[in-house]
Amino acid sequence: MYKLALLGRDIGYTKSPAVHKAIARAFGVEVDFEVCDVTLDKLDGAVNSLMESKDAFFITKPYKNDVKKYLSKINTKCGVNFVLCREKSGYNTDGVGFISSLDGTYPSWRGEVESALVLGAGGSAYAVTEALINAGKKVYVLNRTLMNAAKLCSHLGAEIYLNQPAELIVNCTSLGLHGEDALYTLCVMPGFKYGFDLVYSGGETPFLRRLREAGGKVKDGMDMLVYQAIAGDKILLGDDSIDTEKVFKSVNKILNEG
């Protein structure tokens, strides 16, 4: 049995336990999954405990950069969202999860999107920005704290958003988890061909609703959650030959069965 966990703060909404149990079932293995929801002052103890007791753990907001100091090897320029405990090695699977979800839902996006606007400058924004740049897209970044947006842009080669035209907008902030409208909060008009919201709290977020009503093609973060989880579990199993799409379909079937 593999022992996994998710580390974050204020993550009572997470669907990760159900997703990873479905992935394990699709892989034909057993998994024990723990949600570790801790405040910053408890992070040291939580990470050390997870390193000693788990095979691997995933990281979500707001600790994707904080965990780096505990690792011996970091295999990404972005924040870490997956740690292989035996090697104290960190990875990021958010980018591949994001692209896989977008490809699976709207394969036409690759030909129709030249530029993208990323909202936010946290760990997920780094991963999404890098993935879009690697896909050959120009990326602009908008964040409430300009210094953080500038740091992201300098690190990855993106640009600060100054109302440049873009076909795709991606919400990498937590705005939407409690009904907030990321477009309204950040003063962005909804005229985009494609809109992606990493939030998957259940139901359509105000961000996606406004984009859809303006004629955009929209997607929430649920499929991305599954894809990034599959990528992490493949690292854990040490088997890159596993058919991701076959596992994804099996996981969706299991999740829909209840």
Backbone as JSON, one array per atom type, in Angstrom:
{
  "sequence": "MYKLALLGRDIGYTKSPAVHKAIARAFGVEVDFEVCDVTLDKLDGAVNSLMESKDAFFITKPYKNDVKKYLSKINTKCGVNFVLCREKSGYNTDGVGFISSLDGTYPSWRGEVESALVLGAGGSAYAVTEALINAGKKVYVLNRTLMNAAKLCSHLGAEIYLNQPAELIVNCTSLGLHGEDALYTLCVMPGFKYGFDLVYSGGETPFLRRLREAGGKVKDGMDMLVYQAIAGDKILLGDDSIDTEKVFKSVNKILNEG",
  "N": [[0.84, -1.2, 0.0], [0.56, 2.18, -0.89], [1.51, 5.2, 0.68], [0.18, 8.32, 0.74], [-0.2, 11.94, 0.7], [-1.75, 15.19, 1.0], [-0.59, 18.42, 1.27], [-1.36, 21.57, 2.59], [-3.07, 24.74, 3.15], [-6.12, 25.71, 4.6], [-7.8, 23.95, 3.06], [-10.11, 22.47, 3.01], [-11.98, 21.96, 1.07], [-10.94, 20.19, -0.76], [-10.74, 17.67, -3.32], [-8.92, 15.76, -3.6], [-8.41, 13.28, -2.1], [-10.43, 11.46, -3.06], [-9.83, 11.48, -5.78], [-7.21, 10.4, -5.88], [-7.59, 7.88, -4.8], [-9.19, 6.8, -6.77], [-7.39, 6.84, -8.9], [-5.48, 5.04, -7.93], [-7.0, 2.73, -7.91], [-7.4, 2.45, -10.66], [-4.77, 2.02, -11.43], [-4.38, -0.38, -10.22], [-3.42, -0.66, -7.63], [-3.11, -0.18, -4.02], [-3.94, 2.57, -1.9], [-3.26, 4.82, 0.76], [-4.54, 7.83, 1.81], [-3.92, 11.02, 3.07], [-5.1, 14.16, 4.23], [-3.37, 17.02, 4.93], [-3.78, 19.75, 6.57], [-2.49, 22.67, 7.41], [-1.33, 25.48, 9.37], [1.12, 28.12, 8.82], [2.98, 28.2, 10.94], [3.05, 25.6, 11.74], [4.23, 24.24, 9.75], [6.92, 23.23, 9.52], [6.98, 20.97, 11.29], [4.97, 19.45, 10.1], [5.95, 18.89, 7.48], [8.32, 17.44, 8.07], [7.21, 15.25, 9.38], [5.65, 14.12, 7.33], [7.66, 13.45, 5.51], [8.89, 11.37, 6.84], [6.86, 9.48, 7.18], [5.4, 9.0, 4.85], [5.16, 7.83, 1.42], [5.09, 9.63, -0.64], [4.1, 13.06, -1.19], [1.68, 15.55, -2.09], [1.57, 19.06, -2.8], [-0.27, 21.98, -2.18], [-1.77, 25.28, -2.32], [-0.65, 27.38, 0.37], [2.0, 26.63, -0.09], [3.87, 25.87, -2.06], [6.32, 26.93, -2.75], [7.54, 27.19, -0.28], [8.19, 24.58, 0.55], [10.53, 23.92, -0.69], [12.94, 24.29, 0.69], [13.27, 22.06, 2.23], [14.13, 20.04, 0.65], [16.35, 17.84, -1.17], [16.79, 17.74, -3.85], [15.57, 19.53, -6.63], [13.41, 19.42, -9.27], [12.4, 21.34, -11.02], [11.73, 24.66, -12.29], [9.73, 25.99, -11.2], [7.21, 26.34, -8.57], [7.03, 23.67, -6.16], [4.93, 20.89, -6.39], [4.8, 18.26, -5.86], [6.33, 15.76, -3.95], [8.77, 13.31, -3.7], [9.37, 11.2, -1.23], [11.44, 9.4, -0.36], [13.66, 10.2, -1.76], [13.8, 12.82, -1.2], [13.0, 14.63, -3.15], [11.77, 17.1, -5.36], [9.04, 17.97, -7.54], [7.16, 19.42, -10.28], [3.94, 19.01, -11.38], [1.83, 20.44, -12.21], [1.86, 22.01, -14.56], [1.87, 20.17, -16.73], [-0.52, 18.96, -16.16], [-2.33, 21.07, -16.53], [-2.01, 21.71, -19.32], [-2.72, 19.22, -20.45], [-5.4, 19.03, -19.69], [-6.52, 21.23, -21.04], [-5.91, 20.55, -23.71], [-7.41, 18.19, -23.9], [-10.04, 19.06, -23.72], [-10.43, 21.33, -25.39], [-8.99, 21.03, -28.1], [-8.51, 22.72, -30.22], [-7.44, 25.03, -29.24], [-4.68, 25.37, -29.42], [-4.1, 26.23, -32.02], [-5.57, 28.54, -32.16], [-4.86, 30.28, -30.15], [-2.6, 32.78, -29.55], [-1.58, 34.44, -27.62], [-1.61, 34.63, -24.02], [-3.21, 35.45, -20.94], [-2.26, 35.35, -17.65], [-3.61, 35.18, -14.49], [-2.52, 36.04, -11.33], [0.36, 35.18, -9.24], [1.44, 33.11, -7.87], [2.49, 29.75, -6.9], [1.1, 28.02, -8.72], [0.65, 29.74, -10.84], [3.23, 30.15, -11.83], [3.77, 27.58, -12.86], [1.78, 27.26, -14.83], [2.35, 29.44, -16.49], [4.97, 28.77, -17.39], [4.36, 26.39, -18.76], [2.71, 27.33, -20.84], [4.47, 29.04, -22.2], [6.33, 27.15, -23.04], [4.71, 25.87, -24.81], [4.78, 27.56, -26.88], [3.49, 30.01, -26.68], [2.83, 33.5, -26.15], [3.02, 35.12, -23.05], [1.28, 37.01, -20.65], [1.19, 38.58, -17.45], [-0.86, 39.24, -14.66], [-1.22, 40.57, -11.49], [-2.24, 41.28, -8.13], [-0.21, 42.26, -6.51], [2.3, 44.0, -7.78], [5.09, 43.66, -7.73], [5.45, 40.91, -7.29], [4.38, 39.85, -9.63], [6.21, 40.9, -11.45], [8.51, 39.57, -10.67], [7.88, 36.92, -11.34], [7.64, 37.2, -14.14], [10.26, 37.97, -14.86], [11.63, 35.69, -14.12], [10.66, 33.67, -15.79], [10.31, 34.68, -18.35], [8.02, 36.01, -19.2], [5.59, 38.72, -19.65], [4.57, 41.79, -18.08], [1.12, 42.46, -17.71], [-0.48, 44.87, -19.61], [-2.94, 45.53, -20.66], [-2.74, 44.25, -23.13], [-3.73, 42.5, -26.15], [-5.16, 39.23, -25.9], [-5.94, 35.76, -26.28], [-6.54, 33.74, -24.54], [-7.37, 33.36, -21.13], [-6.27, 32.69, -17.85], [-7.17, 31.8, -14.65], [-5.23, 31.77, -11.94], [-5.4, 32.38, -9.33], [-6.83, 32.21, -6.0], [-9.28, 33.3, -6.05], [-12.64, 32.88, -6.28], [-13.06, 30.56, -4.99], [-14.73, 31.13, -2.88], [-16.85, 32.32, -4.08], [-15.98, 34.69, -5.22], [-15.35, 37.03, -7.9], [-12.92, 36.83, -10.15], [-12.35, 38.29, -12.48], [-13.76, 40.71, -12.13], [-12.64, 41.61, -9.7], [-9.96, 42.02, -10.39], [-10.23, 43.85, -12.35], [-10.6, 43.23, -15.15], [-11.79, 42.94, -18.44], [-14.18, 40.66, -19.94], [-13.47, 39.65, -22.59], [-12.42, 37.16, -24.06], [-11.36, 34.32, -26.02], [-10.97, 31.85, -24.84], [-11.29, 30.58, -21.55], [-9.87, 29.6, -18.5], [-10.14, 28.2, -15.33], [-8.43, 27.5, -12.46], [-9.64, 26.89, -10.12], [-11.83, 24.53, -8.62], [-14.09, 24.26, -7.09], [-16.68, 23.41, -7.21], [-19.47, 23.65, -9.2], [-20.03, 26.44, -11.46], [-17.71, 29.03, -11.5], [-17.92, 32.59, -10.8], [-16.07, 33.91, -12.46], [-15.75, 32.1, -14.68], [-18.4, 32.03, -15.53], [-18.96, 34.66, -16.4], [-17.14, 34.84, -18.52], [-18.1, 32.8, -20.21], [-20.69, 33.77, -20.78], [-19.96, 35.92, -22.29], [-19.24, 34.74, -24.59], [-17.03, 33.06, -24.56], [-15.05, 30.0, -24.52], [-15.03, 27.78, -21.89], [-13.36, 26.33, -19.0], [-13.05, 24.45, -16.01], [-10.96, 23.59, -13.11], [-11.02, 20.85, -12.54], [-10.38, 18.57, -14.21], [-7.7, 19.14, -14.62], [-6.74, 18.76, -12.03], [-6.97, 15.97, -11.83], [-5.27, 15.1, -13.92], [-2.73, 16.18, -13.12], [-2.39, 14.8, -10.79], [-2.24, 12.14, -11.68], [0.16, 12.32, -13.1], [1.96, 12.78, -11.0], [1.64, 10.41, -9.52], [2.6, 8.59, -11.36], [5.3, 9.22, -11.32], [5.87, 8.4, -8.71], [5.43, 5.63, -8.95], [7.37, 5.08, -10.75], [7.07, 4.58, -13.46], [6.86, 5.56, -16.53], [5.63, 4.69, -18.75], [2.99, 4.22, -18.47], [-0.3, 4.62, -19.68], [-1.56, 7.66, -19.82], [-4.01, 8.85, -20.72], [-5.74, 6.67, -20.82], [-5.83, 5.95, -18.11], [-6.91, 8.34, -17.12], [-9.51, 8.33, -18.24], [-10.51, 6.06, -16.97], [-10.42, 6.89, -14.3], [-12.22, 9.05, -14.3], [-14.57, 7.65, -14.85], [-14.79, 6.08, -12.54], [-15.01, 8.09, -10.58], [-17.41, 9.27, -11.36], [-19.14, 7.24, -10.88], [-19.47, 7.42, -8.27]],
  "CA": [[0.0, 0.0, 0.0], [1.29, 3.44, -0.95], [1.03, 6.21, 1.62], [0.25, 9.62, 0.13], [-0.85, 13.01, 1.44], [-1.81, 16.53, 0.41], [-0.21, 19.46, 2.24], [-1.81, 22.9, 2.23], [-3.74, 25.49, 4.2], [-7.52, 26.03, 4.26], [-8.09, 23.12, 1.88], [-11.2, 21.55, 3.34], [-12.77, 21.71, -0.13], [-10.19, 19.36, -1.71], [-11.26, 16.38, -3.8], [-7.75, 14.91, -3.85], [-8.51, 11.88, -1.63], [-11.25, 10.66, -3.99], [-9.11, 11.37, -7.05], [-6.07, 9.48, -5.75], [-8.1, 6.52, -4.61], [-9.64, 6.35, -8.09], [-6.18, 6.56, -9.68], [-4.9, 3.8, -7.41], [-7.85, 1.64, -8.41], [-7.1, 2.31, -12.09], [-3.42, 1.46, -11.51], [-4.37, -1.7, -9.62], [-2.67, -0.65, -6.37], [-3.86, 0.38, -2.91], [-3.35, 3.82, -1.41], [-3.8, 5.5, 1.94], [-4.36, 9.25, 1.49], [-4.19, 11.91, 4.19], [-5.09, 15.6, 3.99], [-2.62, 17.69, 5.99], [-4.17, 21.15, 6.48], [-1.74, 23.27, 8.51], [-0.92, 26.88, 9.32], [2.55, 28.27, 8.54], [3.79, 27.9, 12.11], [3.09, 24.14, 11.9], [4.74, 23.65, 8.5], [8.13, 22.46, 9.79], [6.62, 19.67, 11.85], [4.16, 18.7, 9.13], [6.81, 18.38, 6.4], [9.19, 16.4, 8.62], [6.37, 14.07, 9.64], [5.29, 13.53, 6.04], [8.88, 12.86, 4.94], [9.19, 10.14, 7.56], [5.76, 8.52, 7.24], [4.74, 8.82, 3.56], [5.96, 7.55, 0.23], [5.13, 10.87, -1.39], [2.98, 13.94, -0.88], [1.4, 16.66, -2.98], [1.51, 20.36, -2.11], [-1.12, 22.99, -2.79], [-1.6, 26.62, -1.75], [0.27, 28.35, -0.25], [3.32, 26.14, 0.33], [4.62, 25.26, -3.16], [7.71, 27.42, -2.69], [8.07, 26.98, 1.07], [8.71, 23.22, 0.77], [11.81, 23.71, -1.38], [14.07, 24.28, 1.62], [13.36, 20.75, 2.86], [14.43, 19.06, -0.38], [17.73, 17.67, -1.62], [16.82, 17.92, -5.31], [14.36, 20.15, -7.16], [13.41, 19.15, -10.7], [11.55, 22.31, -11.68], [12.01, 26.07, -12.04], [8.5, 26.51, -10.61], [6.94, 25.83, -7.24], [6.95, 22.21, -6.06], [3.61, 20.39, -5.98], [4.9, 16.82, -5.59], [7.59, 15.38, -3.32], [9.08, 11.89, -3.53], [9.98, 11.29, 0.1], [12.68, 8.63, -0.17], [14.75, 10.93, -2.4], [13.65, 14.24, -0.87], [13.06, 15.22, -4.48], [10.56, 17.84, -5.66], [8.63, 18.08, -8.94], [5.92, 20.14, -10.53], [3.11, 18.36, -12.39], [0.71, 21.33, -12.53], [1.93, 22.45, -15.95], [1.42, 19.09, -17.62], [-1.94, 18.77, -15.88], [-3.05, 22.17, -17.17], [-2.0, 21.54, -20.78], [-3.48, 18.01, -20.78], [-6.81, 19.35, -19.54], [-6.9, 22.13, -22.13], [-5.87, 19.75, -24.94], [-8.48, 17.21, -23.9], [-11.35, 19.7, -23.85], [-10.45, 22.24, -26.54], [-7.74, 20.86, -28.85], [-8.33, 23.83, -31.17], [-6.8, 26.19, -28.59], [-3.27, 25.53, -29.83], [-4.05, 27.0, -33.25], [-6.33, 29.79, -32.04], [-4.3, 31.13, -29.1], [-1.23, 33.26, -29.71], [-1.17, 35.06, -26.35], [-2.43, 34.26, -22.87], [-3.11, 36.25, -19.73], [-2.29, 34.56, -16.42], [-3.96, 35.95, -13.29], [-1.86, 35.49, -10.15], [1.81, 35.04, -9.3], [1.82, 32.08, -6.92], [3.11, 28.54, -7.44], [0.39, 27.52, -9.89], [0.86, 30.69, -11.94], [4.54, 29.84, -12.4], [3.68, 26.34, -13.64], [0.95, 27.52, -16.01], [3.12, 30.33, -17.37], [6.04, 27.99, -18.02], [3.75, 25.44, -19.7], [2.25, 28.08, -22.0], [5.65, 29.48, -22.93], [6.87, 25.96, -23.68], [3.8, 25.54, -25.91], [4.99, 28.55, -27.93], [2.57, 31.13, -26.52], [3.27, 34.7, -25.43], [2.27, 35.13, -21.79], [1.23, 38.22, -19.84], [0.85, 38.26, -16.06], [-1.51, 40.29, -13.88], [-1.32, 40.19, -10.09], [-2.53, 42.44, -7.29], [1.08, 42.79, -6.07], [3.08, 44.14, -9.01], [6.43, 43.13, -7.54], [5.41, 39.46, -7.46], [4.19, 39.6, -11.06], [7.48, 41.22, -12.11], [9.44, 38.49, -10.34], [7.5, 35.77, -12.18], [7.98, 37.51, -15.53], [11.71, 37.95, -14.98], [12.1, 34.31, -13.94], [10.23, 32.75, -16.85], [10.28, 35.3, -19.67], [6.7, 36.55, -19.53], [5.52, 40.18, -19.6], [3.52, 42.39, -17.27], [-0.08, 42.76, -18.48], [-0.85, 46.27, -19.73], [-4.1, 45.53, -21.55], [-2.43, 43.7, -24.44], [-4.7, 41.5, -26.6], [-4.85, 37.82, -25.63], [-7.09, 34.91, -26.59], [-6.77, 32.82, -23.41], [-7.13, 33.89, -19.78], [-6.21, 31.6, -16.87], [-7.2, 32.25, -13.27], [-4.39, 30.97, -11.05], [-5.59, 32.86, -7.97], [-7.87, 31.47, -5.26], [-10.54, 34.04, -6.2], [-13.65, 31.99, -6.84], [-13.33, 29.5, -4.0], [-15.82, 31.57, -2.02], [-17.8, 33.08, -4.86], [-15.44, 35.95, -5.74], [-15.2, 37.13, -9.35], [-11.54, 37.25, -10.41], [-12.35, 39.33, -13.51], [-14.21, 41.97, -11.52], [-11.68, 42.02, -8.67], [-8.72, 42.48, -11.02], [-10.59, 44.87, -13.36], [-10.35, 42.72, -16.5], [-13.01, 42.69, -19.22], [-14.23, 39.22, -20.26], [-13.45, 39.38, -24.02], [-11.41, 36.16, -24.4], [-11.89, 33.14, -26.69], [-10.87, 30.72, -23.92], [-11.08, 30.89, -20.14], [-9.56, 28.42, -17.68], [-10.09, 28.54, -13.91], [-7.87, 26.38, -11.7], [-10.59, 26.58, -9.04], [-12.77, 23.46, -8.96], [-14.82, 24.13, -5.83], [-18.03, 22.88, -7.42], [-20.27, 24.65, -9.88], [-19.33, 27.4, -12.29], [-17.3, 30.22, -10.77], [-18.3, 33.84, -11.47], [-15.06, 34.13, -13.51], [-16.11, 31.32, -15.86], [-19.75, 32.4, -15.99], [-18.86, 35.91, -17.17], [-16.46, 34.54, -19.78], [-19.02, 32.02, -21.05], [-21.76, 34.65, -21.24], [-19.37, 36.81, -23.29], [-18.95, 33.94, -25.77], [-15.8, 32.29, -24.43], [-15.07, 28.57, -24.2], [-14.51, 27.79, -20.52], [-12.99, 25.05, -18.38], [-12.61, 24.57, -14.62], [-9.71, 22.91, -12.79], [-11.17, 19.47, -12.08], [-9.58, 17.65, -15.03], [-6.3, 19.43, -14.33], [-6.44, 18.08, -10.76], [-6.78, 14.54, -12.11], [-4.07, 14.91, -14.74], [-1.5, 16.42, -12.36], [-2.28, 13.7, -9.82], [-1.76, 10.97, -12.42], [1.58, 12.55, -13.39], [2.7, 12.56, -9.76], [1.61, 8.99, -9.17], [3.51, 7.9, -12.29], [6.65, 9.43, -10.77], [5.97, 7.53, -7.55], [5.53, 4.24, -9.4], [8.57, 4.94, -11.59], [6.66, 3.96, -14.72], [6.39, 6.6, -17.44], [4.96, 4.06, -19.89], [1.55, 4.13, -18.17], [-1.11, 5.4, -20.6], [-2.24, 8.68, -19.03], [-5.39, 9.04, -21.15], [-6.5, 5.49, -20.41], [-6.05, 6.1, -16.67], [-7.82, 9.48, -16.93], [-10.88, 7.88, -18.54], [-10.91, 5.14, -15.91], [-10.63, 7.67, -13.09], [-13.48, 9.77, -14.47], [-15.66, 6.68, -14.72], [-14.87, 5.71, -11.13], [-15.51, 9.25, -9.85], [-18.82, 9.48, -11.72], [-19.92, 6.17, -10.26], [-19.78, 7.85, -6.92]],
  "C": [[0.88, 1.25, 0.0], [0.65, 4.45, 0.0], [1.28, 7.6, 1.03], [-0.44, 10.66, 1.0], [-0.92, 14.26, 0.57], [-1.54, 17.53, 1.51], [-0.68, 20.82, 1.74], [-2.42, 23.61, 3.42], [-5.13, 25.9, 3.72], [-7.95, 25.27, 3.02], [-9.17, 22.09, 2.18], [-12.05, 21.18, 2.14], [-12.17, 20.62, -1.02], [-10.89, 18.05, -2.06], [-10.12, 15.39, -4.05], [-7.87, 13.49, -3.31], [-9.29, 10.99, -2.58], [-10.52, 10.44, -5.3], [-7.99, 10.34, -6.94], [-6.49, 8.05, -5.48], [-8.6, 5.94, -5.93], [-8.44, 6.03, -8.99], [-5.54, 5.24, -9.24], [-5.68, 2.59, -7.91], [-7.57, 1.38, -9.89], [-5.72, 1.69, -12.3], [-3.36, 0.02, -10.99], [-3.53, -1.79, -8.37], [-3.58, -0.1, -5.28], [-3.15, 1.63, -2.4], [-4.06, 4.28, -0.15], [-3.5, 6.98, 1.74], [-4.81, 10.12, 2.65], [-4.16, 13.36, 3.74], [-4.45, 16.29, 5.2], [-2.82, 19.2, 5.84], [-3.56, 21.89, 7.67], [-1.48, 24.75, 8.28], [0.6, 26.95, 9.18], [3.42, 27.89, 9.73], [3.91, 26.41, 12.38], [3.75, 23.45, 10.7], [5.96, 22.79, 8.73], [7.8, 21.04, 10.26], [5.86, 18.82, 10.87], [5.04, 18.09, 8.04], [7.71, 17.26, 6.91], [8.42, 15.12, 8.89], [6.01, 13.36, 8.34], [6.5, 12.84, 5.4], [9.17, 11.49, 5.55], [8.12, 9.07, 7.38], [5.1, 8.21, 5.89], [5.71, 8.41, 2.47], [6.14, 8.81, -0.61], [3.99, 11.76, -0.89], [2.9, 15.07, -1.9], [1.3, 17.94, -2.16], [0.6, 21.28, -2.89], [-0.91, 24.31, -2.06], [-1.49, 26.56, -0.23], [1.73, 27.94, -0.12], [4.21, 25.6, -0.8], [6.07, 25.75, -3.25], [8.35, 27.16, -1.33], [8.71, 25.61, 1.26], [10.1, 23.02, 0.18], [12.99, 23.58, -0.41], [14.25, 22.93, 2.31], [13.89, 19.68, 1.9], [15.91, 19.02, -0.74], [17.87, 17.94, -3.11], [15.5, 18.5, -5.77], [14.42, 20.07, -8.68], [12.5, 20.11, -11.47], [12.02, 23.72, -11.37], [10.82, 26.73, -11.33], [8.37, 26.05, -9.16], [6.8, 24.31, -7.28], [5.55, 21.8, -5.63], [3.62, 18.89, -5.71], [6.28, 16.51, -5.05], [7.67, 13.86, -3.21], [9.94, 11.78, -2.27], [11.32, 10.59, 0.22], [13.89, 9.35, -0.75], [14.79, 12.39, -1.99], [13.74, 15.08, -2.14], [11.72, 15.86, -4.83], [10.31, 18.0, -7.15], [7.44, 19.04, -9.05], [5.17, 19.46, -11.66], [1.91, 19.22, -12.76], [0.69, 21.72, -14.0], [1.42, 21.4, -16.91], [-0.06, 18.81, -17.39], [-2.8, 19.82, -16.56], [-3.14, 21.96, -18.68], [-2.82, 20.32, -21.19], [-4.98, 18.27, -20.7], [-7.3, 20.23, -20.69], [-6.93, 21.38, -23.46], [-7.07, 18.81, -25.04], [-9.85, 17.81, -24.13], [-11.46, 20.55, -25.11], [-9.15, 22.1, -27.34], [-7.46, 21.99, -29.84], [-7.59, 25.01, -30.56], [-5.39, 26.44, -29.09], [-3.14, 26.38, -31.1], [-4.69, 28.37, -33.14], [-5.76, 30.76, -31.01], [-2.85, 31.49, -29.42], [-0.68, 33.8, -28.4], [-2.14, 34.67, -25.25], [-2.17, 35.22, -21.72], [-3.25, 35.34, -18.51], [-2.58, 35.49, -15.25], [-3.33, 35.28, -12.08], [-0.36, 35.38, -10.35], [2.31, 34.05, -8.26], [2.4, 30.86, -7.63], [2.43, 28.01, -8.69], [0.58, 28.43, -11.09], [2.21, 30.46, -12.61], [4.45, 28.62, -13.32], [2.89, 26.55, -14.92], [1.69, 28.41, -17.0], [4.22, 29.58, -18.11], [5.48, 27.05, -19.08], [3.29, 26.14, -20.98], [3.41, 28.58, -22.85], [6.28, 28.3, -23.68], [6.01, 25.5, -24.86], [3.87, 26.59, -27.03], [4.09, 29.77, -27.84], [3.24, 32.3, -25.79], [2.4, 34.81, -24.18], [2.42, 36.48, -21.09], [0.74, 37.84, -18.45], [0.25, 39.48, -15.38], [-1.68, 39.78, -12.45], [-1.56, 41.44, -9.25], [-1.26, 43.07, -6.73], [2.02, 42.81, -7.27], [4.46, 43.53, -8.88], [6.48, 41.61, -7.75], [5.2, 39.08, -8.92], [5.49, 39.84, -11.82], [8.51, 40.12, -11.86], [9.16, 37.26, -11.2], [7.94, 36.01, -13.62], [9.48, 37.43, -15.77], [12.24, 36.52, -14.95], [11.83, 33.44, -15.15], [10.18, 33.36, -18.25], [8.9, 35.72, -20.13], [6.75, 38.07, -19.46], [4.4, 40.62, -18.67], [2.34, 42.74, -18.17], [-0.41, 44.24, -18.42], [-1.96, 46.42, -20.76], [-3.77, 45.09, -22.97], [-3.51, 42.68, -24.85], [-4.23, 40.08, -26.3], [-6.12, 37.0, -25.87], [-7.48, 34.0, -25.43], [-6.49, 33.55, -22.1], [-7.23, 32.74, -18.8], [-6.2, 32.19, -15.46], [-6.4, 31.3, -12.39], [-4.44, 31.5, -9.62], [-6.62, 31.98, -7.28], [-9.21, 32.18, -5.32], [-11.55, 33.17, -6.93], [-14.0, 30.87, -5.88], [-14.52, 29.84, -3.12], [-16.76, 32.51, -2.76], [-17.28, 34.4, -5.4], [-15.33, 35.88, -7.27], [-13.81, 37.68, -9.66], [-11.49, 38.35, -11.46], [-12.71, 40.69, -12.92], [-13.17, 42.49, -10.54], [-10.41, 42.61, -9.28], [-8.97, 43.43, -12.19], [-10.22, 44.44, -14.78], [-11.68, 42.49, -17.2], [-12.99, 41.27, -19.77], [-14.14, 38.86, -21.74], [-12.35, 38.43, -24.45], [-12.08, 34.97, -25.09], [-11.96, 31.94, -25.74], [-10.63, 31.22, -22.5], [-10.9, 29.62, -19.33], [-9.44, 28.88, -16.23], [-9.56, 27.33, -13.15], [-8.76, 25.99, -10.53], [-11.55, 25.49, -9.5], [-13.71, 23.21, -7.78], [-16.22, 23.56, -5.98], [-18.91, 23.95, -8.04], [-19.4, 25.63, -10.65], [-18.97, 28.64, -11.47], [-17.79, 31.47, -11.51], [-17.35, 34.19, -12.62], [-15.45, 33.4, -14.79], [-17.47, 31.71, -16.41], [-19.7, 33.67, -16.84], [-18.17, 35.68, -18.51], [-17.38, 33.78, -20.73], [-20.13, 32.91, -21.62], [-21.27, 35.65, -22.28], [-18.94, 36.05, -24.55], [-17.7, 33.11, -25.71], [-16.04, 30.8, -24.18], [-14.36, 28.4, -22.86], [-14.25, 26.38, -19.99], [-12.56, 25.29, -16.94], [-11.42, 23.65, -14.36], [-9.82, 21.44, -12.42], [-10.33, 18.48, -12.89], [-8.09, 17.88, -14.81], [-5.86, 18.74, -13.04], [-6.15, 16.61, -11.01], [-5.5, 14.3, -12.89], [-2.78, 15.12, -13.94], [-1.28, 15.34, -11.31], [-1.76, 12.44, -10.49], [-0.26, 11.12, -12.7], [2.43, 12.32, -12.16], [2.76, 11.1, -9.38], [2.48, 8.16, -10.11], [4.96, 8.06, -11.84], [6.87, 8.5, -9.59], [6.18, 6.08, -7.96], [6.76, 4.0, -10.27], [8.27, 4.32, -12.93], [6.06, 5.0, -15.65], [5.64, 6.01, -18.64], [3.45, 3.93, -19.66], [0.79, 5.1, -19.08], [-1.97, 6.4, -19.81], [-3.71, 8.82, -19.42], [-6.28, 7.87, -20.76], [-6.82, 5.56, -18.92], [-7.04, 7.23, -16.4], [-9.26, 9.07, -17.16], [-11.39, 6.95, -17.45], [-11.23, 5.88, -14.61], [-11.95, 8.44, -13.17], [-14.69, 8.85, -14.31], [-15.87, 6.31, -13.27], [-15.48, 6.86, -10.31], [-16.99, 9.49, -10.12], [-19.73, 8.4, -11.16], [-20.21, 6.46, -8.8], [-18.78, 7.57, -5.87]]
}
